[in-house]
PDB file of C-alpha atoms in Angstrom:
ATOM      1  CA  MET C   1      23.148  -7.943   6.114  1.00 35.00           C
ATOM      2  CA  THR C   2      20.825  -9.444   8.678  1.00 36.00           C
ATOM      3  CA  ASP C   3      19.304 -12.908   8.627  1.00 41.00           C
ATOM      4  CA  SER C   4      15.733 -11.777   9.214  1.00 63.00           C
ATOM      5  CA  ARG C   5      13.902 -10.071   6.366  1.00 71.00           C
ATOM      6  CA  ASP C   6      12.228  -7.746   8.833  1.00 79.00           C
ATOM      7  CA  ALA C   7      15.253  -6.841  10.970  1.00 83.00           C
ATOM      8  CA  ASP C   8      16.620  -4.026   8.792  1.00 85.00           C
ATOM      9  CA  ALA C   9      13.262  -2.298   8.436  1.00 85.00           C
ATOM     10  CA  THR C  10      12.568  -2.617  12.163  1.00 84.00           C
ATOM     11  CA  ARG C  11      15.952  -1.174  13.122  1.00 88.00           C
ATOM     12  CA  LEU C  12      15.743   1.786  10.766  1.00 89.00           C
ATOM     13  CA  ALA C  13      12.120   2.501  11.612  1.00 86.00           C
ATOM     14  CA  THR C  14      12.857   2.473  15.326  1.00 86.00           C
ATOM     15  CA  ASP C  15      15.700   4.961  14.897  1.00 89.00           C
ATOM     16  CA  SER C  16      13.601   7.199  12.649  1.00 89.00           C
ATOM     17  CA  LEU C  17      10.642   7.234  15.026  1.00 86.00           C
ATOM     18  CA  LYS C  18      12.912   8.155  17.939  1.00 88.00           C
ATOM     19  CA  GLN C  19      13.975  11.182  15.912  1.00 91.00           C
ATOM     20  CA  GLY C  20      10.360  12.185  15.367  1.00 89.00           C
ATOM     21  CA  ASP C  21      10.482  11.288  11.668  1.00 90.00           C
ATOM     22  CA  PRO C  22       7.782   8.674  10.944  1.00 88.00           C
ATOM     23  CA  THR C  23       8.495   8.277   7.229  1.00 90.00           C
ATOM     24  CA  GLY C  24      12.223   8.969   6.808  1.00 92.00           C
ATOM     25  CA  TRP C  25      13.149   5.347   7.417  1.00 91.00           C
ATOM     26  CA  PHE C  26      11.658   4.289   4.097  1.00 93.00           C
ATOM     27  CA  GLU C  27      14.285   6.225   2.147  1.00 95.00           C
ATOM     28  CA  ARG C  28      17.056   4.985   4.441  1.00 93.00           C
ATOM     29  CA  LEU C  29      15.923   1.394   3.925  1.00 93.00           C
ATOM     30  CA  TYR C  30      15.787   1.654   0.131  1.00 94.00           C
ATOM     31  CA  VAL C  31      19.185   3.353   0.016  1.00 95.00           C
ATOM     32  CA  ALA C  32      20.710   0.614   2.166  1.00 92.00           C
ATOM     33  CA  ALA C  33      19.060  -2.058   0.009  1.00 91.00           C
ATOM     34  CA  ALA C  34      20.469  -0.439  -3.132  1.00 90.00           C
ATOM     35  CA  ASP C  35      23.908  -0.610  -1.490  1.00 90.00           C
ATOM     36  CA  GLY C  36      23.394  -4.279  -0.636  1.00 89.00           C
ATOM     37  CA  THR C  37      23.476  -3.698   3.129  1.00 89.00           C
ATOM     38  CA  ALA C  38      19.781  -4.230   3.910  1.00 87.00           C
ATOM     39  CA  ILE C  39      16.709  -6.139   2.773  1.00 88.00           C
ATOM     40  CA  VAL C  40      13.379  -4.592   1.850  1.00 90.00           C
ATOM     41  CA  PRO C  41      11.086  -7.254   3.367  1.00 85.00           C
ATOM     42  CA  TRP C  42       8.156  -6.511   1.070  1.00 87.00           C
ATOM     43  CA  ASP C  43      10.239  -6.658  -2.113  1.00 87.00           C
ATOM     44  CA  ALA C  44       8.474  -9.749  -3.457  1.00 82.00           C
ATOM     45  CA  GLY C  45       9.077 -11.190  -6.872  1.00 84.00           C
ATOM     46  CA  GLU C  46       5.389 -11.100  -7.760  1.00 93.00           C
ATOM     47  CA  PRO C  47       2.470  -8.716  -7.138  1.00 96.00           C
ATOM     48  CA  ASN C  48       0.389  -9.217  -4.012  1.00 95.00           C
ATOM     49  CA  GLU C  49      -1.632 -12.398  -4.468  1.00 94.00           C
ATOM     50  CA  LEU C  50      -4.704 -10.953  -2.771  1.00 95.00           C
ATOM     51  CA  LEU C  51      -4.670  -8.010  -5.163  1.00 96.00           C
ATOM     52  CA  VAL C  52      -4.181 -10.263  -8.187  1.00 95.00           C
ATOM     53  CA  ASP C  53      -7.075 -12.467  -7.085  1.00 93.00           C
ATOM     54  CA  TRP C  54      -9.369  -9.457  -6.644  1.00 94.00           C
ATOM     55  CA  LEU C  55      -8.434  -7.978 -10.001  1.00 92.00           C
ATOM     56  CA  GLU C  56      -9.115 -11.275 -11.770  1.00 89.00           C
ATOM     57  CA  ARG C  57     -12.711 -11.033 -10.607  1.00 81.00           C
ATOM     58  CA  HIS C  58     -13.017  -7.292 -11.121  1.00 75.00           C
ATOM     59  CA  GLU C  59     -15.715  -6.892 -13.743  1.00 62.00           C
ATOM     60  CA  ARG C  60     -14.342  -3.567 -14.971  1.00 62.00           C
ATOM     61  CA  ALA C  61     -10.663  -4.506 -15.270  1.00 55.00           C
ATOM     62  CA  ASN C  62     -10.810  -4.032 -19.041  1.00 59.00           C
ATOM     63  CA  GLY C  63      -8.392  -1.181 -19.601  1.00 59.00           C
ATOM     64  CA  GLY C  64      -8.715   2.566 -19.835  1.00 76.00           C
ATOM     65  CA  MET C  65      -9.469   3.092 -16.163  1.00 92.00           C
ATOM     66  CA  ARG C  66      -7.344   5.231 -13.852  1.00 95.00           C
ATOM     67  CA  ALA C  67      -5.590   3.482 -10.966  1.00 96.00           C
ATOM     68  CA  ILE C  68      -3.217   4.582  -8.218  1.00 98.00           C
ATOM     69  CA  VAL C  69      -0.999   2.475  -5.974  1.00 98.00           C
ATOM     70  CA  VAL C  70      -0.352   3.967  -2.534  1.00 98.00           C
ATOM     71  CA  GLY C  71       3.180   3.449  -1.219  1.00 97.00           C
ATOM     72  CA  CYS C  72       4.148   1.496  -4.321  1.00 97.00           C
ATOM     73  CA  GLY C  73       7.648   0.540  -3.198  1.00 95.00           C
ATOM     74  CA  LEU C  74       9.508  -1.119  -6.044  1.00 96.00           C
ATOM     75  CA  GLY C  75       6.505  -1.388  -8.309  1.00 96.00           C
ATOM     76  CA  ARG C  76       5.286  -4.995  -8.514  1.00 96.00           C
ATOM     77  CA  ASP C  77       1.607  -4.183  -7.873  1.00 97.00           C
ATOM     78  CA  ALA C  78       1.714  -1.113 -10.103  1.00 98.00           C
ATOM     79  CA  GLU C  79       3.225  -3.076 -12.974  1.00 97.00           C
ATOM     80  CA  HIS C  80       0.476  -5.674 -12.688  1.00 95.00           C
ATOM     81  CA  LEU C  81      -2.179  -2.983 -12.971  1.00 95.00           C
ATOM     82  CA  GLY C  82      -0.368  -1.447 -15.920  1.00 94.00           C
ATOM     83  CA  LYS C  83      -0.260  -4.779 -17.743  1.00 92.00           C
ATOM     84  CA  LEU C  84      -4.013  -5.111 -17.261  1.00 90.00           C
ATOM     85  CA  GLY C  85      -4.479  -1.830 -19.090  1.00 90.00           C
ATOM     86  CA  PHE C  86      -5.117   0.518 -16.184  1.00 93.00           C
ATOM     87  CA  GLN C  87      -3.733   4.037 -16.594  1.00 94.00           C
ATOM     88  CA  THR C  88      -1.632   3.667 -13.486  1.00 96.00           C
ATOM     89  CA  THR C  89       0.004   6.180 -11.181  1.00 98.00           C
ATOM     90  CA  ALA C  90       2.198   4.801  -8.409  1.00 98.00           C
ATOM     91  CA  PHE C  91       3.773   6.844  -5.654  1.00 98.00           C
ATOM     92  CA  ASP C  92       6.119   6.444  -2.744  1.00 97.00           C
ATOM     93  CA  VAL C  93       7.685   8.814  -0.235  1.00 97.00           C
ATOM     94  CA  SER C  94      11.122   7.375  -1.037  1.00 97.00           C
ATOM     95  CA  ASP C  95      13.038   8.912  -3.947  1.00 97.00           C
ATOM     96  CA  THR C  96      15.226   5.816  -4.121  1.00 97.00           C
ATOM     97  CA  ALA C  97      12.247   3.468  -4.315  1.00 96.00           C
ATOM     98  CA  ILE C  98      10.785   5.399  -7.239  1.00 98.00           C
ATOM     99  CA  ARG C  99      14.119   5.610  -9.032  1.00 97.00           C
ATOM    100  CA  THR C 100      14.686   1.876  -8.543  1.00 95.00           C
ATOM    101  CA  ALA C 101      11.204   1.042  -9.842  1.00 96.00           C
ATOM    102  CA  ARG C 102      11.822   3.105 -12.968  1.00 97.00           C
ATOM    103  CA  GLU C 103      15.162   1.359 -13.478  1.00 96.00           C
ATOM    104  CA  ARG C 104      13.628  -2.083 -13.019  1.00 95.00           C
ATOM    105  CA  PHE C 105      10.845  -1.388 -15.489  1.00 96.00           C
ATOM    106  CA  PRO C 106      12.331   1.004 -18.063  1.00 96.00           C
ATOM    107  CA  ASP C 107       9.556   0.415 -20.615  1.00 96.00           C
ATOM    108  CA  SER C 108       6.738   0.635 -18.084  1.00 97.00           C
ATOM    109  CA  PRO C 109       3.513   2.530 -18.823  1.00 96.00           C
ATOM    110  CA  VAL C 110       3.213   3.323 -15.093  1.00 98.00           C
ATOM    111  CA  ASN C 111       3.649   6.934 -13.991  1.00 98.00           C
ATOM    112  CA  TYR C 112       5.963   6.669 -10.966  1.00 98.00           C
ATOM    113  CA  VAL C 113       5.869   9.715  -8.675  1.00 98.00           C
ATOM    114  CA  VAL C 114       7.580  10.718  -5.433  1.00 98.00           C
ATOM    115  CA  SER C 115       4.876  11.875  -3.020  1.00 98.00           C
ATOM    116  CA  ASP C 116       3.923  11.710   0.645  1.00 97.00           C
ATOM    117  CA  LEU C 117       0.649  10.065   1.669  1.00 97.00           C
ATOM    118  CA  LEU C 118       0.451  12.535   4.545  1.00 97.00           C
ATOM    119  CA  ASP C 119       0.385  15.442   2.046  1.00 97.00           C
ATOM    120  CA  PRO C 120      -0.632  14.193  -1.422  1.00 97.00           C
ATOM    121  CA  PRO C 121      -1.279  16.475  -4.411  1.00 98.00           C
ATOM    122  CA  ALA C 122      -4.689  18.147  -4.353  1.00 98.00           C
ATOM    123  CA  GLU C 123      -5.352  17.067  -7.937  1.00 98.00           C
ATOM    124  CA  TRP C 124      -5.482  13.423  -6.824  1.00 98.00           C
ATOM    125  CA  THR C 125      -8.702  14.038  -4.914  1.00 98.00           C
ATOM    126  CA  GLY C 126     -11.468  12.022  -6.567  1.00 97.00           C
ATOM    127  CA  ALA C 127      -9.200  11.218  -9.516  1.00 98.00           C
ATOM    128  CA  PHE C 128      -8.913   7.427  -9.610  1.00 97.00           C
ATOM    129  CA  ASP C 129     -11.276   4.607 -10.524  1.00 95.00           C
ATOM    130  CA  VAL C 130      -9.210   2.062  -8.564  1.00 96.00           C
ATOM    131  CA  VAL C 131      -7.139   2.922  -5.481  1.00 98.00           C
ATOM    132  CA  VAL C 132      -4.840   0.218  -4.087  1.00 98.00           C
ATOM    133  CA  GLU C 133      -3.708   0.517  -0.466  1.00 98.00           C
ATOM    134  CA  SER C 134      -1.581  -2.496   0.413  1.00 96.00           C
ATOM    135  CA  ILE C 135       0.247  -2.500   3.800  1.00 94.00           C
ATOM    136  CA  THR C 136       1.184   1.192   3.653  1.00 95.00           C
ATOM    137  CA  VAL C 137      -1.154   2.697   6.271  1.00 96.00           C
ATOM    138  CA  GLN C 138      -0.184  -0.046   8.725  1.00 94.00           C
ATOM    139  CA  SER C 139       3.462   0.989   8.441  1.00 92.00           C
ATOM    140  CA  LEU C 140       2.681   4.422   9.891  1.00 92.00           C
ATOM    141  CA  PRO C 141       2.310   5.156  13.624  1.00 89.00           C
ATOM    142  CA  VAL C 142      -1.215   4.969  14.992  1.00 90.00           C
ATOM    143  CA  SER C 143      -1.087   8.718  15.672  1.00 90.00           C
ATOM    144  CA  LEU C 144      -0.951   9.341  11.897  1.00 93.00           C
ATOM    145  CA  ARG C 145      -3.510   6.736  10.897  1.00 94.00           C
ATOM    146  CA  ALA C 146      -6.537   9.022  10.665  1.00 96.00           C
ATOM    147  CA  VAL C 147      -4.754  11.428   8.292  1.00 97.00           C
ATOM    148  CA  ALA C 148      -3.349   8.635   6.133  1.00 97.00           C
ATOM    149  CA  THR C 149      -6.686   6.823   5.953  1.00 98.00           C
ATOM    150  CA  ALA C 150      -8.596   9.966   5.007  1.00 98.00           C
ATOM    151  CA  ASN C 151      -6.070  10.832   2.290  1.00 98.00           C
ATOM    152  CA  VAL C 152      -6.365   7.371   0.759  1.00 98.00           C
ATOM    153  CA  ALA C 153     -10.163   7.560   0.755  1.00 98.00           C
ATOM    154  CA  ARG C 154     -10.194  10.991  -0.911  1.00 97.00           C
ATOM    155  CA  MET C 155      -8.468   9.630  -4.017  1.00 98.00           C
ATOM    156  CA  VAL C 156     -11.433   7.456  -5.040  1.00 98.00           C
ATOM    157  CA  ALA C 157     -13.423   8.866  -7.967  1.00 96.00           C
ATOM    158  CA  PRO C 158     -17.228   8.792  -8.117  1.00 96.00           C
ATOM    159  CA  GLY C 159     -18.168   5.199  -8.908  1.00 94.00           C
ATOM    160  CA  GLY C 160     -14.590   4.117  -8.156  1.00 95.00           C
ATOM    161  CA  GLU C 161     -13.302   1.469  -5.769  1.00 96.00           C
ATOM    162  CA  LEU C 162     -10.695   1.224  -3.039  1.00 98.00           C
ATOM    163  CA  VAL C 163      -9.091  -2.083  -2.119  1.00 98.00           C
ATOM    164  CA  VAL C 164      -7.275  -2.248   1.225  1.00 98.00           C
ATOM    165  CA  ILE C 165      -4.940  -5.120   2.098  1.00 98.00           C
ATOM    166  CA  ALA C 166      -3.452  -5.165   5.594  1.00 97.00           C
ATOM    167  CA  GLY C 167      -2.373  -7.279   8.503  1.00 95.00           C
ATOM    168  CA  ILE C 168      -4.939  -8.061  11.177  1.00 96.00           C
ATOM    169  CA  ARG C 169      -4.925  -6.792  14.754  1.00 95.00           C
ATOM    170  CA  GLU C 170      -7.584  -7.404  17.372  1.00 95.00           C
ATOM    171  CA  GLU C 171      -9.254  -4.408  18.968  1.00 94.00           C
ATOM    172  CA  GLY C 172      -7.412  -3.218  22.067  1.00 92.00           C
ATOM    173  CA  VAL C 173      -4.246  -5.184  21.310  1.00 92.00           C
ATOM    174  CA  GLU C 174      -1.099  -3.048  21.248  1.00 89.00           C
ATOM    175  CA  VAL C 175       1.886  -4.005  19.139  1.00 87.00           C
ATOM    176  CA  ASP C 176       5.442  -2.709  19.019  1.00 82.00           C
ATOM    177  CA  GLY C 177       5.576  -1.711  15.364  1.00 77.00           C
ATOM    178  CA  PRO C 178       6.083  -1.076  12.663  1.00 83.00           C
ATOM    179  CA  PRO C 179       4.007  -2.526  11.298  1.00 88.00           C
ATOM    180  CA  TRP C 180       0.888  -1.758  13.285  1.00 90.00           C
ATOM    181  CA  PRO C 181      -1.696  -4.068  11.649  1.00 94.00           C
ATOM    182  CA  LEU C 182      -5.213  -2.726  11.325  1.00 97.00           C
ATOM    183  CA  THR C 183      -8.165  -3.445  13.578  1.00 97.00           C
ATOM    184  CA  ARG C 184     -11.669  -3.848  12.184  1.00 98.00           C
ATOM    185  CA  SER C 185     -12.531  -0.326  13.307  1.00 97.00           C
ATOM    186  CA  GLU C 186      -9.477   1.014  11.465  1.00 97.00           C
ATOM    187  CA  ILE C 187     -10.597  -0.809   8.327  1.00 98.00           C
ATOM    188  CA  ASP C 188     -14.090   0.628   8.739  1.00 98.00           C
ATOM    189  CA  ALA C 189     -12.582   4.128   9.008  1.00 98.00           C
ATOM    190  CA  PHE C 190     -11.874   4.122   5.257  1.00 98.00           C
ATOM    191  CA  ALA C 191     -15.635   4.470   4.729  1.00 97.00           C
ATOM    192  CA  THR C 192     -16.201   8.220   4.678  1.00 88.00           C
ATOM    193  CA  ASP C 193     -18.905  10.364   3.124  1.00 82.00           C
ATOM    194  CA  ASP C 194     -20.286   8.292   0.244  1.00 94.00           C
ATOM    195  CA  LEU C 195     -17.435   5.750   0.203  1.00 97.00           C
ATOM    196  CA  ARG C 196     -19.146   2.613   1.484  1.00 97.00           C
ATOM    197  CA  PRO C 197     -17.853  -0.906   2.220  1.00 97.00           C
ATOM    198  CA  ILE C 198     -18.705  -3.550  -0.350  1.00 96.00           C
ATOM    199  CA  ARG C 199     -16.852  -6.475   1.198  1.00 97.00           C
ATOM    200  CA  VAL C 200     -14.617  -6.822   4.251  1.00 98.00           C
ATOM    201  CA  GLU C 201     -12.988 -10.215   4.696  1.00 97.00           C
ATOM    202  CA  GLN C 202     -10.111 -12.026   6.304  1.00 97.00           C
ATOM    203  CA  VAL C 203      -8.542 -14.095   3.562  1.00 94.00           C
ATOM    204  CA  SER C 204      -5.407 -16.089   2.789  1.00 92.00           C
ATOM    205  CA  PRO C 205      -3.664 -16.504  -0.563  1.00 84.00           C
ATOM    206  CA  ALA C 206      -4.087 -19.902  -2.209  1.00 81.00           C
ATOM    207  CA  GLY C 207      -1.866 -22.484  -0.546  1.00 77.00           C
ATOM    208  CA  ARG C 208      -0.976 -20.223   2.403  1.00 79.00           C
ATOM    209  CA  PRO C 209      -3.719 -20.826   5.000  1.00 77.00           C
ATOM    210  CA  GLY C 210      -1.668 -19.342   7.846  1.00 82.00           C
ATOM    211  CA  PHE C 211      -1.060 -16.034   6.067  1.00 86.00           C
ATOM    212  CA  THR C 212      -4.376 -14.314   6.727  1.00 95.00           C
ATOM    213  CA  ARG C 213      -4.899 -10.645   5.885  1.00 96.00           C
ATOM    214  CA  TRP C 214      -7.656  -8.089   5.668  1.00 98.00           C
ATOM    215  CA  ARG C 215      -8.963  -7.497   2.180  1.00 98.00           C
ATOM    216  CA  ALA C 216     -11.579  -4.783   2.166  1.00 98.00           C
ATOM    217  CA  VAL C 217     -13.282  -3.212  -0.822  1.00 98.00           C
ATOM    218  CA  PHE C 218     -15.071   0.144  -0.758  1.00 98.00           C
ATOM    219  CA  GLN C 219     -17.017   1.912  -3.504  1.00 97.00           C
ATOM    220  CA  ARG C 220     -17.870   5.568  -3.921  1.00 97.00           C
ATOM    221  CA  GLY C 221     -21.485   6.245  -4.810  1.00 91.00           C
TER     222      GLY C 221
END
């Protein structure tokens, strides 16, 4: 096992990308983590603080609404939504991630599904009142960003909202990812058709002033 929390993901992603497989490294990482030979760097003990903060102020977070978590990993964000009463679907491209999430939360109300953001089910189009995209699009190569972004945006139901949480990258700055944090123009690209930005901010969780991220909220008219 490596000392750095990011080292395993970086190594496996690099190998996968060299093989022309931009998403296969997720499954390899979760399998290795299940075997105790790697660390999933985003496997936090609590849901994303920026999501929790937004949901606390969400005037409609009163149960009965449909939510989906994009690239849910091991389920912390999805479980938080489920506890708030959202009818929650959570998906990941990794079979092992989904199986592990189900094992961790055996009594969960969340519907965990294996699916690929690059080719999601057609029935998810316009199906969700709240769509959560937290650090998933930024983990994909820039060449796939337009497809991934458009697929996320399509999931938002009429009157629904999309919240995007991502690392920050300045325009024109190239990084050796993954991840490839999002520029402002890449955040703006989630606004398509009648999905319009409500608030785009750079914000840090309470007590972590150096950990600044995009948090952008869009609403479908």
